[in-house]
Coordinates of C-alpha atoms in Angstrom, one line a residue:
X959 CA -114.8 -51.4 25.6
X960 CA -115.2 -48.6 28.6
X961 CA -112.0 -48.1 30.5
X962 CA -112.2 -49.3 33.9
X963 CA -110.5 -47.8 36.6
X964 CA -109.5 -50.3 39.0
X965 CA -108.6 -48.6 42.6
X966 CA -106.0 -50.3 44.9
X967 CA -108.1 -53.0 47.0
X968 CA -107.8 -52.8 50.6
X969 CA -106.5 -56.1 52.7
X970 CA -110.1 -57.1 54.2
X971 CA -110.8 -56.3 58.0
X972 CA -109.8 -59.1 60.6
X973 CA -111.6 -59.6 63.8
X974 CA -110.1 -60.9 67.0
X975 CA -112.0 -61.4 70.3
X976 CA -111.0 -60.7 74.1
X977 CA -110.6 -64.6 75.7
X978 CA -112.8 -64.4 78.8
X979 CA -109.7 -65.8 81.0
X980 CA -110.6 -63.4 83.5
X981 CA -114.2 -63.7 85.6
X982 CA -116.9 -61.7 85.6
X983 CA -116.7 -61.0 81.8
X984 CA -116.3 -57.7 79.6
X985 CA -118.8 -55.3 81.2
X986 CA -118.6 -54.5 85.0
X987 CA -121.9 -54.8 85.2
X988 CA -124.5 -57.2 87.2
X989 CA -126.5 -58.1 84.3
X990 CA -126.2 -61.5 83.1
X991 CA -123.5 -62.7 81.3
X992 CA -123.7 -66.0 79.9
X993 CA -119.6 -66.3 79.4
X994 CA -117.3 -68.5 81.4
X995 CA -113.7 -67.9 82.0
X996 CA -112.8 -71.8 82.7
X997 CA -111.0 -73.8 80.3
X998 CA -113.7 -76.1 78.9
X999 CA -116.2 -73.0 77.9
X1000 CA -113.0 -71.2 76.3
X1001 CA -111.9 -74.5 74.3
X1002 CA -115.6 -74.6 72.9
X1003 CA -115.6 -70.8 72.3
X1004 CA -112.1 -71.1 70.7
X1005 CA -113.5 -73.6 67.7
X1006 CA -116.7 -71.9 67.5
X1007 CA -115.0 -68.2 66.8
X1008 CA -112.3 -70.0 64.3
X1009 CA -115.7 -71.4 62.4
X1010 CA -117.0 -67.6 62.4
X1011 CA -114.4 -65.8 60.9
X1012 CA -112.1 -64.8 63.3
X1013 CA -108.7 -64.8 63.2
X1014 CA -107.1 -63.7 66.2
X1015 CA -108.4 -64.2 69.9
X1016 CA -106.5 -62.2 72.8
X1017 CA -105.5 -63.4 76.6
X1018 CA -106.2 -61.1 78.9
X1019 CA -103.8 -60.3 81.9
X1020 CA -104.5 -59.9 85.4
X1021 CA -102.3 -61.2 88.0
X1022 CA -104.4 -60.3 91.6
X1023 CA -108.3 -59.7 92.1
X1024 CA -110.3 -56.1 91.1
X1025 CA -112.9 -54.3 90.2
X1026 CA -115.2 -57.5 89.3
X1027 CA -112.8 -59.5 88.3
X1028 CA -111.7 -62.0 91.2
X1029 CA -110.1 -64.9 89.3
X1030 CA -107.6 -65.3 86.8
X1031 CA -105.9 -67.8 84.5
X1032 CA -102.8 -67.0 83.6
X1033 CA -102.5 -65.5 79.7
X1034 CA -99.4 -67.3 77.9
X1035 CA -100.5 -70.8 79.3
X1036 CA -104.3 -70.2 78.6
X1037 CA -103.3 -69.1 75.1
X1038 CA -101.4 -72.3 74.4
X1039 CA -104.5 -74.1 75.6
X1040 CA -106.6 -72.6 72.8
X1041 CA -103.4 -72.8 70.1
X1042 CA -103.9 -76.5 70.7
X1043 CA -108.1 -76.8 70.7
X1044 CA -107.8 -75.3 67.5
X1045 CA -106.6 -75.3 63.5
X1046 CA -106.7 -71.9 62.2
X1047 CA -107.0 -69.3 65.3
X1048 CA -104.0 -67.1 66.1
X1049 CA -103.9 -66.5 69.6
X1050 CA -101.9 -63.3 71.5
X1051 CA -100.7 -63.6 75.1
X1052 CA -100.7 -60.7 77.0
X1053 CA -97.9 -59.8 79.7
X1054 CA -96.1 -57.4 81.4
X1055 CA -92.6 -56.4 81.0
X1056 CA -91.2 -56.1 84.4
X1057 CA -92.6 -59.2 85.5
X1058 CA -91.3 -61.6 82.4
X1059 CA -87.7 -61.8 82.2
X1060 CA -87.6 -61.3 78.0
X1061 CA -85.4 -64.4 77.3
X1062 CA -87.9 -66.6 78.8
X1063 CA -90.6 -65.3 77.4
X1064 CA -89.1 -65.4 73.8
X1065 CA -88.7 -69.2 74.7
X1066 CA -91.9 -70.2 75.5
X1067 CA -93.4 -68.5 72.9
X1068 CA -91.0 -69.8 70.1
X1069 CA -91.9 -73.7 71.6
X1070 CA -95.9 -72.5 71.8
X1071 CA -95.2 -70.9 68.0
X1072 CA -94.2 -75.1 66.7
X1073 CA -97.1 -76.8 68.7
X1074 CA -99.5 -74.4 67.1
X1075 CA -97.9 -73.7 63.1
X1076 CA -97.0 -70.8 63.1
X1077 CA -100.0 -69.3 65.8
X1078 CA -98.4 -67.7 68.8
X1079 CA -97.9 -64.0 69.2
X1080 CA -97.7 -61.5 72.0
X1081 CA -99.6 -58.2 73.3
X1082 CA -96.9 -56.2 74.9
X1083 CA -98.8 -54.4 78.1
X1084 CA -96.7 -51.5 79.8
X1085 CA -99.2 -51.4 82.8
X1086 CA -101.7 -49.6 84.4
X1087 CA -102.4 -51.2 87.7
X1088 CA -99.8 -50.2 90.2
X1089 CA -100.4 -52.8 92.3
X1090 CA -99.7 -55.9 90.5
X1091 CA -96.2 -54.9 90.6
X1092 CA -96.0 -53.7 94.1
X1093 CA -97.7 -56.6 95.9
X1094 CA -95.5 -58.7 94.1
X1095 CA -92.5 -56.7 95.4
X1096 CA -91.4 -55.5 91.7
X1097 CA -90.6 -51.6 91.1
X1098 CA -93.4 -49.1 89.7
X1099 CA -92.2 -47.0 87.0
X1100 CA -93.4 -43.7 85.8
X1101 CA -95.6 -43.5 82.6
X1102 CA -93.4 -42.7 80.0
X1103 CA -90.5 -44.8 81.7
X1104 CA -92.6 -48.2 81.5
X1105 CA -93.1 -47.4 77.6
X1106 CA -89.0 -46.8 77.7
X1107 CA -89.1 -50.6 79.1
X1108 CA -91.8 -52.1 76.6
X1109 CA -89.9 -50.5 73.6
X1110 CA -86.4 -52.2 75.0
X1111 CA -88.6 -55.4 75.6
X1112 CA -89.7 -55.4 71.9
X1113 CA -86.3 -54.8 70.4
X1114 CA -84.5 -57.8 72.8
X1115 CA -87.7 -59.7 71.6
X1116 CA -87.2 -59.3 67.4
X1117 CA -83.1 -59.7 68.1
X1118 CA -83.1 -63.0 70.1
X1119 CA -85.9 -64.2 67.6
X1120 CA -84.0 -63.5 64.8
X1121 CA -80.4 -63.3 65.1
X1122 CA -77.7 -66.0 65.4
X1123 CA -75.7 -64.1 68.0
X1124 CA -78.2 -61.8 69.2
X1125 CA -76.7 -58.6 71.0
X1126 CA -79.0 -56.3 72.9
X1127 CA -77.8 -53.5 75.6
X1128 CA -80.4 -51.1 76.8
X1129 CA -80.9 -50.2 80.0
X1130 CA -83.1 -52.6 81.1
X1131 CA -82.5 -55.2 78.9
X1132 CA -78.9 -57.1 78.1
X1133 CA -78.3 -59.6 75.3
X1134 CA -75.0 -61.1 74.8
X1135 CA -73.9 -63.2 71.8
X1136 CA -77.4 -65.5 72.6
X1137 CA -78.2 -68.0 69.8
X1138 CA -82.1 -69.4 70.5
X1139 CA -82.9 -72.6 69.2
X1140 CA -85.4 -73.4 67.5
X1141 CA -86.6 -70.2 66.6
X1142 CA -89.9 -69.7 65.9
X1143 CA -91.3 -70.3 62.7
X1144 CA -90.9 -67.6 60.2
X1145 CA -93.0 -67.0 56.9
X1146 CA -93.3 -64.4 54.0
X1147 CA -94.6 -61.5 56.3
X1148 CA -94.0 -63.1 59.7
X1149 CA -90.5 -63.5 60.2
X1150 CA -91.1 -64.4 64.0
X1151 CA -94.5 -64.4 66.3
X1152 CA -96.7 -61.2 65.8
X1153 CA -95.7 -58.2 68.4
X1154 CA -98.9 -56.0 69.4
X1155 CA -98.9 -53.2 72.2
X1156 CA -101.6 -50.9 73.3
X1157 CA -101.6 -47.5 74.9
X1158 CA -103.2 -44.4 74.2
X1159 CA -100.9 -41.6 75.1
X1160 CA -98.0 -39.9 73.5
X1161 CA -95.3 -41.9 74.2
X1162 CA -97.6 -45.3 73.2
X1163 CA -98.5 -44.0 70.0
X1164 CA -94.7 -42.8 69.2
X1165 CA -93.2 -46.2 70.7
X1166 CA -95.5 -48.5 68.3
X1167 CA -94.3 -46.2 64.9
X1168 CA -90.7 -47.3 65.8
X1169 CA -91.4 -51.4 66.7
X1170 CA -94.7 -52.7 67.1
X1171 CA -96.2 -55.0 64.7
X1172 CA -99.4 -53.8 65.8
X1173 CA -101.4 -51.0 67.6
X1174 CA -104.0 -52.1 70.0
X1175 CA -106.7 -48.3 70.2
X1176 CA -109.3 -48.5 73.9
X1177 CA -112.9 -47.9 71.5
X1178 CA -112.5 -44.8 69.5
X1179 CA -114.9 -42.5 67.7
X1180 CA -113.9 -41.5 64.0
X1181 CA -112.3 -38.4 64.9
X1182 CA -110.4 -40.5 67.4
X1183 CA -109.1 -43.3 65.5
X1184 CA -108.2 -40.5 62.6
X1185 CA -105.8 -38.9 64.4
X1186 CA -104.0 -41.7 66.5
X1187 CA -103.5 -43.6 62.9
X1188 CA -101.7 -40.3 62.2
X1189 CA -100.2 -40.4 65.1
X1190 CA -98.4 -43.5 64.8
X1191 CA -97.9 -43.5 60.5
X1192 CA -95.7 -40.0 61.8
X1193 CA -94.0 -41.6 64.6
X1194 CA -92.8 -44.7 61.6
X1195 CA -92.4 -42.4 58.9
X1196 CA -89.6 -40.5 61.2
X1197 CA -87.7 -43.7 61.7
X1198 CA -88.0 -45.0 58.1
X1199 CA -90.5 -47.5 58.9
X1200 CA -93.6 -49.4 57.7
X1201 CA -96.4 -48.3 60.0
X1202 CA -98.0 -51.0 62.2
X1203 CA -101.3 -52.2 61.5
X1204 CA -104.1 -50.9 63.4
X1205 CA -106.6 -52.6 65.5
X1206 CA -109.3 -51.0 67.6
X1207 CA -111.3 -51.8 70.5
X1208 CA -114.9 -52.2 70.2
X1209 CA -118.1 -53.7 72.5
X1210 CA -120.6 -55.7 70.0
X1211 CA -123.9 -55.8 70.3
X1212 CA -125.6 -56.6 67.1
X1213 CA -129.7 -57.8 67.6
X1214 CA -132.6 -57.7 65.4
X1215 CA -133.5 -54.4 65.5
X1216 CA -131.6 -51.0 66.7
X1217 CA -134.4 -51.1 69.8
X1218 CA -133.2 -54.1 71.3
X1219 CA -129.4 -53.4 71.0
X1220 CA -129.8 -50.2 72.4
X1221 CA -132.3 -51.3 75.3
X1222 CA -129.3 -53.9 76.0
X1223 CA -126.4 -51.1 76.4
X1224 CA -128.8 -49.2 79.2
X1225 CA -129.9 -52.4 80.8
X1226 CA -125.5 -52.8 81.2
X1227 CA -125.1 -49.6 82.5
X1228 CA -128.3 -49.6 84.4
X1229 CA -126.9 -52.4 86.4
X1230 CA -123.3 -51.3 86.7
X1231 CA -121.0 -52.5 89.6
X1232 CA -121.1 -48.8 90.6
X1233 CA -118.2 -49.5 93.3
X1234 CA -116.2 -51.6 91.0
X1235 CA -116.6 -49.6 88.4
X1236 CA -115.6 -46.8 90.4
X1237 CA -112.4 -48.4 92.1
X1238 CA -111.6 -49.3 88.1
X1239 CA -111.6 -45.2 87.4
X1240 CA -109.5 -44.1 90.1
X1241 CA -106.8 -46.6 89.0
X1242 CA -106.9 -45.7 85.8
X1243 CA -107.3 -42.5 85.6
X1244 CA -103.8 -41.9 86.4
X1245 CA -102.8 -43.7 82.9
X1246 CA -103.3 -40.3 81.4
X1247 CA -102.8 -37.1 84.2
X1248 CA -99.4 -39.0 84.9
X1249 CA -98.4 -38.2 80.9
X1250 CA -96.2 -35.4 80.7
X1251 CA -99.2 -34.2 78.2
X1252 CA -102.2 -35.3 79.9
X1253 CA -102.9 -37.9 77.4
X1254 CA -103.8 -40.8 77.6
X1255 CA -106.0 -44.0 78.3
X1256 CA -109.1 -43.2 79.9
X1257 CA -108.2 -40.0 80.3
X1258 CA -111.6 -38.3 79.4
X1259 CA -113.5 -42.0 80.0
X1260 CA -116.9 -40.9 81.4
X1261 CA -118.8 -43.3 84.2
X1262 CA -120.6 -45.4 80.9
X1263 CA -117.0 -45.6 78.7
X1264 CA -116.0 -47.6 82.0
X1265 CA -118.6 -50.1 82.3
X1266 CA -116.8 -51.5 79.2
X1267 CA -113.1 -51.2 80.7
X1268 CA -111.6 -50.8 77.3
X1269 CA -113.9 -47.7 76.2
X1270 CA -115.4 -50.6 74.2
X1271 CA -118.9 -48.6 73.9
X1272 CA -117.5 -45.7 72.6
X1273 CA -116.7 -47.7 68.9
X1274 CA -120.2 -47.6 68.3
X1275 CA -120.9 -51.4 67.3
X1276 CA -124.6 -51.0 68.8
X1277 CA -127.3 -51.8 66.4
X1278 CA -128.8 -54.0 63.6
X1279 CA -126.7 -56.5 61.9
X1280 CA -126.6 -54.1 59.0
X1281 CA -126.0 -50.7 60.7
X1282 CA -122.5 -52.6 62.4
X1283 CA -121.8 -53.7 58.8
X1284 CA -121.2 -50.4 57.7
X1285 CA -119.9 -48.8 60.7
X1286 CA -117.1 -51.3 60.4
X1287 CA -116.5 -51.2 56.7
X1288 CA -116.5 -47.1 57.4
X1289 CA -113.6 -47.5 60.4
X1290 CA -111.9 -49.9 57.6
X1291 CA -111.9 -46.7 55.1
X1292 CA -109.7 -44.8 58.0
X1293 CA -107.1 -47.5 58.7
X1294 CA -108.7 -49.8 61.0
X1295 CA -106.7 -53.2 60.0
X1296 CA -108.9 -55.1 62.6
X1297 CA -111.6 -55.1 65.8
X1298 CA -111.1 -57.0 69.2
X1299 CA -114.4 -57.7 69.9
X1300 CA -116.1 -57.9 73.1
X1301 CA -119.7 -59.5 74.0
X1302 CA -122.2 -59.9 77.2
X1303 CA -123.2 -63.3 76.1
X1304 CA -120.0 -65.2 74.4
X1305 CA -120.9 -68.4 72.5
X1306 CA -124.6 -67.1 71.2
X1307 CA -123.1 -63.8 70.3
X1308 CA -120.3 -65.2 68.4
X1309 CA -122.4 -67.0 66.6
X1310 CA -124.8 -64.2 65.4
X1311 CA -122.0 -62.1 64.3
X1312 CA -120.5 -64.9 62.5
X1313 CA -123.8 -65.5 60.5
X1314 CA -125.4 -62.3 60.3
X1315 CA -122.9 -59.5 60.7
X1316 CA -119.5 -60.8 58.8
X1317 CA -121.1 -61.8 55.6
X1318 CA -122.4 -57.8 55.6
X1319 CA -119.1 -56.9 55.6
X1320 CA -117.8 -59.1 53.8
X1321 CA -120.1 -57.5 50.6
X1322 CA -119.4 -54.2 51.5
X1323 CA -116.0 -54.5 51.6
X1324 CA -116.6 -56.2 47.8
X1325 CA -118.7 -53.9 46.8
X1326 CA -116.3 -51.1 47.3
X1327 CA -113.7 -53.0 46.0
X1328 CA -115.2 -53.2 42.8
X1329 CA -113.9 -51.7 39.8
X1330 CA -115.6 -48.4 38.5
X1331 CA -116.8 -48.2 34.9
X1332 CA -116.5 -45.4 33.0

């Protein structure tokens, strides 16, 4: 009998998808988007993306109108909404440390963790847009001091989740012999609700190696994604630590042939909100020259990365069904643990990838799972 050399197999690629909570959907663009951001379209969306493979949908966070997006719902109480529409579908709030006192936080998300089984987790966002903290009278801090804050954030988060008299002094954060009950529900490989952050610079990258759960990448090229994975294995390796899994940032648009995807993207940037769009850049930009390195989010973002706020473009998820296939399974190869998806038109997009794009994937991942014979 030939010797067959069985390779380690990979844990398959997950896909989440941004919750359009926020209007004027994932491209700042005056093309048609048939998406919604009220309750009643999300519900429906919610069920119909647990149907098509995904596992994880993530609340945005905006707290005051900009740059095309003038109405909100608020993230942790929009997630619980979805928790309870649906069976299987893990959902992620979003918020800000600065303006969520931890404790409380920790509370509502261990009570939204029963309703749902075992479903809630949280996206720890250090901030970009000044003034959502100074209209609401709250303190800006410097770049690398709001990561200093989200790190301290995380820590009080895991310790009140998980310890009987939890103790936490930092100097943002206090903790004093605090005993939360109930606790959220813990599992083998989830002691307490899932912890993601994002961030692209320095101190983001170093700050999920030593307590994230998860790293959230803006879209990313293969050269890009290569060495922030290093990045942030380094920054866990130096504190003894199992490296956070890696999820990346990517617009999809997946159509019949490569013409009509690509005639889509121009017909998006082609109709940009060119003020809003704009007003976004200037905000951001600041993300990155305020590093002490220069790097950062959206740092080198050109006019068309911005259309799609998180660099969504830039992953390259523009083509046939088949071409997206193996773009994604190739990202899997380098460490990508899972893609937050965006789409112009929600529900029928869904859909199509759940039909046509997942099952690709799904045998190419097999495929190169297989065992060699020799």
């Amino acid at each position: 009998m030939s010797e067959q050399d069985v390779n380690a197999v990979p844990e398959r690629v997950r896909f989440a998808y941004w919750v359009p909570n926020v209007s004027g959907g994932l491209v700042v663009s005056k093309i048609e988007q048939r998406t919604d951001w009220g309750i009643d379209y999300n519900r429906k969306l919610a069920v119909l993306a647990e149907n098509a493979g995904f596992e994880y949908a993530l609340s945005q966070v905006r707290y005051m109108a900009s740059y095309g997006a003038e109405n909100q719902h608020e993230s942790t109480s929009f997630s619980l909404a979805l928790l309870l529409a649906t069976e299987r579908l893990k959902v992620i709030a979003a918020v800000h440390p600065g303006l969520w006192q931890p404790g409380v936080l920790a509370k509502l998300l261990a009570t939204a963790d029963h309703l749902s089984g075992g479903r809630a987790a949280v996206n720890v966002v250090s901030g970009w847009f000044k003034d959502e903290f100074t209209k609401l009278g709250e303190p800006w801090l410097e770049h690398d001091e709001r990561y200093r804050r989200s790190e301290e954030f995380i820590r009080y988060l895991r310790e009140i989740w998980t310890s009987e008299h939890a103790e936490f002094s930092g100097d943002f954060y206090r903790l004093h012999d605090f005993d939360l009950k109930p606790k959220p529900l813990s599992s083998e490989g989830r002691p307490h609700p899932e912890i993601f952050q994002g961030g692209n610079s320095t101190a983001a990258r170093a700050m999920a190696g030593r307590v994230s759960d998860w790293y959230f990448s803006n879209g990313k090229d293969f050269d890009g994604v290569t060495e922030q994975i290093q990045d942030v294995r380094l920054s866990a390796a130096s504190v003894g630590r199992t490296p956070p899994k890696f999820g990346l940032n990517g617009f999809l648009i997946a159509r019949d042939t490569e013409a009509e995807a690509r005639d889509t993207l121009r017909e998006i940037v082609a109709k940009a909100d060119t003020e809003a769009v704009a007003g976004f850049g200037a905000a951001v930009k600041q993300a990155g020259q305020s590093t002490a390195d220069g790097k950062g989010m959206w740092q080198d973002s050109t006019f068309e990365d911005l259309v799609q706020y998180n660099d969504g473009f830039r992953t390259g998820l523009i083509g046939t069904p088949e071409q997206i296939a193996e773009r994604i399974v190739a990202y899997r190869r380098l460490g990508v643990d899972l893609f937050l998806l965006g789409f112009l038109h929600y529900l029928e997009e869904v859909e199509y990838f759940g039909k046509k794009v997942l099952p690709l994937v799904r045998e190419l991942e097999a495929a190169q799972a297989a065992p060699v014979l020799r």
